[in-house]
Coordinates of C-alpha atoms and ligand atoms in Angstrom, one line a residue:
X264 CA 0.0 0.0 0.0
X265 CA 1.3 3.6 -1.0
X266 CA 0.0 6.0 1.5
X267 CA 1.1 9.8 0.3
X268 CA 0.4 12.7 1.9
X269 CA 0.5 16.2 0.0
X270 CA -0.1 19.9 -0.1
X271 CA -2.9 20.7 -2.6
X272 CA -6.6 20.8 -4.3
X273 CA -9.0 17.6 -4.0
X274 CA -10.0 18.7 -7.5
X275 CA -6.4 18.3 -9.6
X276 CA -6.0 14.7 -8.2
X277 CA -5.3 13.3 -12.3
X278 CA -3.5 10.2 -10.6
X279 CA -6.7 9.1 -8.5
X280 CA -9.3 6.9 -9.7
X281 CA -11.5 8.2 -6.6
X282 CA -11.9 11.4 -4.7
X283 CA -13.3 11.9 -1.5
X284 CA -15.9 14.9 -1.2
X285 CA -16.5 16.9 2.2
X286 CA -20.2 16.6 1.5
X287 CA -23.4 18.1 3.2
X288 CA -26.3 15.5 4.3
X289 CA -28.2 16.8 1.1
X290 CA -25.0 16.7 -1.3
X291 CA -25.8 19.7 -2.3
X292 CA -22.9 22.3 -3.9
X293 CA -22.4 23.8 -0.9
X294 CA -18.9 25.3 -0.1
X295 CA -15.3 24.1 0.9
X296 CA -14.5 20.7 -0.7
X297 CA -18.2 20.7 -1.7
X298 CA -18.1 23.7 -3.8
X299 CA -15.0 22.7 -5.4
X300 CA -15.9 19.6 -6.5
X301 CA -19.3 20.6 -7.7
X302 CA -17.9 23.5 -9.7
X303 CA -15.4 21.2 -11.3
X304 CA -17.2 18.1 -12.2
X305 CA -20.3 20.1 -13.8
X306 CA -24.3 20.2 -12.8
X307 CA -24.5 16.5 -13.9
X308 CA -22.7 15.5 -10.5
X309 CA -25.3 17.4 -8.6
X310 CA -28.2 15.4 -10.5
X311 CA -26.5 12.5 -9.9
X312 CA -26.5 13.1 -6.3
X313 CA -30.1 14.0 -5.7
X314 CA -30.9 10.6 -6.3
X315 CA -28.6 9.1 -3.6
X316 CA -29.4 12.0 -0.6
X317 CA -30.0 12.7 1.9
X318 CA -26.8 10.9 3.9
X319 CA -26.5 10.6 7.3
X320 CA -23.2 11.6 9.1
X321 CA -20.9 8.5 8.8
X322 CA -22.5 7.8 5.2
X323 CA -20.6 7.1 1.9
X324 CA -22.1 6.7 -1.3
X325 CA -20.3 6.9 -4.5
X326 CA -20.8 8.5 -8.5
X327 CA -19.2 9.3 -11.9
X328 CA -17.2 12.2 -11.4
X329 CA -18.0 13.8 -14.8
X330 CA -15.7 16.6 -15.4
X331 CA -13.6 15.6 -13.1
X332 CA -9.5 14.0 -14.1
X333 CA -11.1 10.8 -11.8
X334 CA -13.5 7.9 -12.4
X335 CA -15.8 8.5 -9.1
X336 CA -16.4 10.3 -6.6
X337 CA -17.2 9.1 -3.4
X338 CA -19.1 11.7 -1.1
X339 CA -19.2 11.0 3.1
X340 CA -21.2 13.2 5.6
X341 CA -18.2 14.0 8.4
X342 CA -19.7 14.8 12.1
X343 CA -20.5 18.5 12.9
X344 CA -18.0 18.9 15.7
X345 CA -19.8 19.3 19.4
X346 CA -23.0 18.1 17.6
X347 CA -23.1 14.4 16.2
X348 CA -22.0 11.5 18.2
X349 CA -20.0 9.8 19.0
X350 CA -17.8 11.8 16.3
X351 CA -15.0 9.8 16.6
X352 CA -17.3 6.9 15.5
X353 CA -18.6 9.1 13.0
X354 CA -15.5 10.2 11.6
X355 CA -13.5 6.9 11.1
X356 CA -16.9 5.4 9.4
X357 CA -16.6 8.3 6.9
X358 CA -13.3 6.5 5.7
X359 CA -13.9 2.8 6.4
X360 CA -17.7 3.3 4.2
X361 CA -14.7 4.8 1.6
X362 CA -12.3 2.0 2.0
X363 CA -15.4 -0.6 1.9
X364 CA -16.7 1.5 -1.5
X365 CA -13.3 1.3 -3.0
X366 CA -13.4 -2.8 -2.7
X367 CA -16.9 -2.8 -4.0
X368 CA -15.8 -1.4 -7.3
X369 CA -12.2 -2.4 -7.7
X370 CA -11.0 1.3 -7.0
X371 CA -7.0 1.0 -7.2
X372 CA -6.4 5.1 -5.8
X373 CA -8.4 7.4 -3.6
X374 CA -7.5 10.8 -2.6
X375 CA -9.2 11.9 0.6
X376 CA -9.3 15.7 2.1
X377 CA -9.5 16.4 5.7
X378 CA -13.4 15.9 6.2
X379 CA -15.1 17.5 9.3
X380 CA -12.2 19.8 10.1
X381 CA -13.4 23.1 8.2
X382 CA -16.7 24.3 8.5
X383 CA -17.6 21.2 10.6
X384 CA -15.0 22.7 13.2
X385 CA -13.3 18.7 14.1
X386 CA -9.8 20.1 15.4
X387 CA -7.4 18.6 13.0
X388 CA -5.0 17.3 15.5
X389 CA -7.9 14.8 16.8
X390 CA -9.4 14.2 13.3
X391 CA -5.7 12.7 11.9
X392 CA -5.7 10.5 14.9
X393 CA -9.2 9.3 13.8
X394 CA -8.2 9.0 10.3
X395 CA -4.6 7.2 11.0
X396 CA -6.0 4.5 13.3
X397 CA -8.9 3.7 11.0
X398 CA -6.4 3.5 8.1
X399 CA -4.5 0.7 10.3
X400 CA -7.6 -0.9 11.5
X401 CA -8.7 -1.1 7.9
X402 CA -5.5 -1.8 6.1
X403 CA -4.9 -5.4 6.1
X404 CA -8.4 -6.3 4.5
X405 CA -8.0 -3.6 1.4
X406 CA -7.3 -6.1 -1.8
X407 CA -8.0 -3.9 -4.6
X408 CA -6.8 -0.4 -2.9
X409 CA -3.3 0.5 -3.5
X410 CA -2.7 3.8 -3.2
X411 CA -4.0 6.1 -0.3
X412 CA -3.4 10.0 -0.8
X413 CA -4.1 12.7 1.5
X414 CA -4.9 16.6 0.4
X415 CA -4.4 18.8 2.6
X416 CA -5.3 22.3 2.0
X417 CA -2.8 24.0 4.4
X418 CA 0.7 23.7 5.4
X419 CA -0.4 23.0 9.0
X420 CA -2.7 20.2 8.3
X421 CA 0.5 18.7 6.1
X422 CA 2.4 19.3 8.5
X423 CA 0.2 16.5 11.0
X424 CA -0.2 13.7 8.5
X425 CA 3.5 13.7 7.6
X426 CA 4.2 13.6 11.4
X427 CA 1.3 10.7 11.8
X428 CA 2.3 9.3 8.3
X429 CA 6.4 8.7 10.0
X430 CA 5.3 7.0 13.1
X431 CA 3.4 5.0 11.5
X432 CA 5.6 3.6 8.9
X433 CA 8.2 3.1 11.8
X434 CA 5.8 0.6 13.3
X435 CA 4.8 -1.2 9.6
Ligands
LIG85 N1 -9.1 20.7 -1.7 C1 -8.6 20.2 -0.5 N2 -9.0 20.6 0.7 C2 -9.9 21.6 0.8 C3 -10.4 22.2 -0.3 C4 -10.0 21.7 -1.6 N3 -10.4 22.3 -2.8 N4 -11.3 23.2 0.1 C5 -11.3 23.2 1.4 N5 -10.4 22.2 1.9 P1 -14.9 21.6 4.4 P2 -16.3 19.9 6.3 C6 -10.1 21.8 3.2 O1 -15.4 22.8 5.1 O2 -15.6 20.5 7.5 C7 -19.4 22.4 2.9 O3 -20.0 23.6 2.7 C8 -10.5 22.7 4.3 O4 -9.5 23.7 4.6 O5 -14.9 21.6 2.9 O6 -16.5 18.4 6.3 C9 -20.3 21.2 2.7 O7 -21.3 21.5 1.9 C10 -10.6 21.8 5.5 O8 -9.3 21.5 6.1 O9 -15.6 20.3 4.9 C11 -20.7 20.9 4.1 O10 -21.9 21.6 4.5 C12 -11.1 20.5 4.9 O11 -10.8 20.6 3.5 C13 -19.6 21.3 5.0 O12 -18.9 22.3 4.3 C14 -12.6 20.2 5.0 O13 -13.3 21.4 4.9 C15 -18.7 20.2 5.3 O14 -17.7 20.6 6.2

């Protein structure tokens, strides 16, 4: 398994077969990750979506990505921070219901963002602890995944997962 972790926009991920959306429970447009992926895969994503909504938080469902540079994307609801619960719970479902999506459709590469953490409010420090020990929970029983990728939007968010990212591959 390649696990990367990288400075950048969920939307320019041309490697990835999969991208992971920030979504609302409606999967509407919305803003943040939302917006961006939205605006760059074209209005067909949104009709797409209607279908499949609403999502409750720890929900994953997947779609084409249109004008996207990927094959699908795969939009989770991440816990509002201070409202749903258990949010850890919550959190770490968003990426095993991605892993488990992945499998389902022989998805080789997914790119996630850090969901929850911006208008959602999760701290980032707790939400890569979340995100890390779900990945090692989850890790042995991915088959078709084999690359993992992590977009973060600012240098302090890199900053964690490269920190989480080394003490984990000391331990592998
Ligand atoms: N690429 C990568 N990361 C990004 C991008 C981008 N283009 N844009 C923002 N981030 P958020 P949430 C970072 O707020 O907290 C939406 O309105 C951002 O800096 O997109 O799960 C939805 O419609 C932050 O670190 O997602 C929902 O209503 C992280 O991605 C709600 O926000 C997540 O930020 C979801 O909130």
């Amino acid at each position: 398994m390649e696990i990367e972790v990288v400075r950048g926009d969920i939307i320019a991920q041309k490697d990835i077969e999969a991208i992971v959306n920030a979504a609302n429970a409606n999967l509407f447009p919305g803003g943040g990750v939302a917006g961006a992926i939205h605006k760059a895969a074209g209005s067909q994503l949104y009709e797409e979506c209607r279908s499949l909504a609403p999502i409750l938080p720890g929900e994953a469902v997947i779609t084409r990505a249109f004008d996207l540079p990927n094959k699908f994307v795969i939009h989770c609801l991440g816990p509002v921070y201070g409202k749903d619960k258990p949010e850890e719970e919550l959190l770490a479902s968003c990426y095993s219901n991605s892993f488990r999506l992945c499998e389902e459709n022989k998805i080789s590469s997914i790119a996630f963002p850090a969901i929850s953490t911006g208008i959602f409010g999760y701290p980032p420090k707790e939400a890569v602890s979340v995100v890390f020990n779900t990945l090692l929970k989850e890790i042995k029983t991915l088959k078709h995944l084999k690359k993992i990728k992590f977009v973060l939007f600012s240098e302090s968010d890199l900053r964690l997962y490269e920190a989480k990212l080394k003490e984990i591959e000391a331990d592998r």
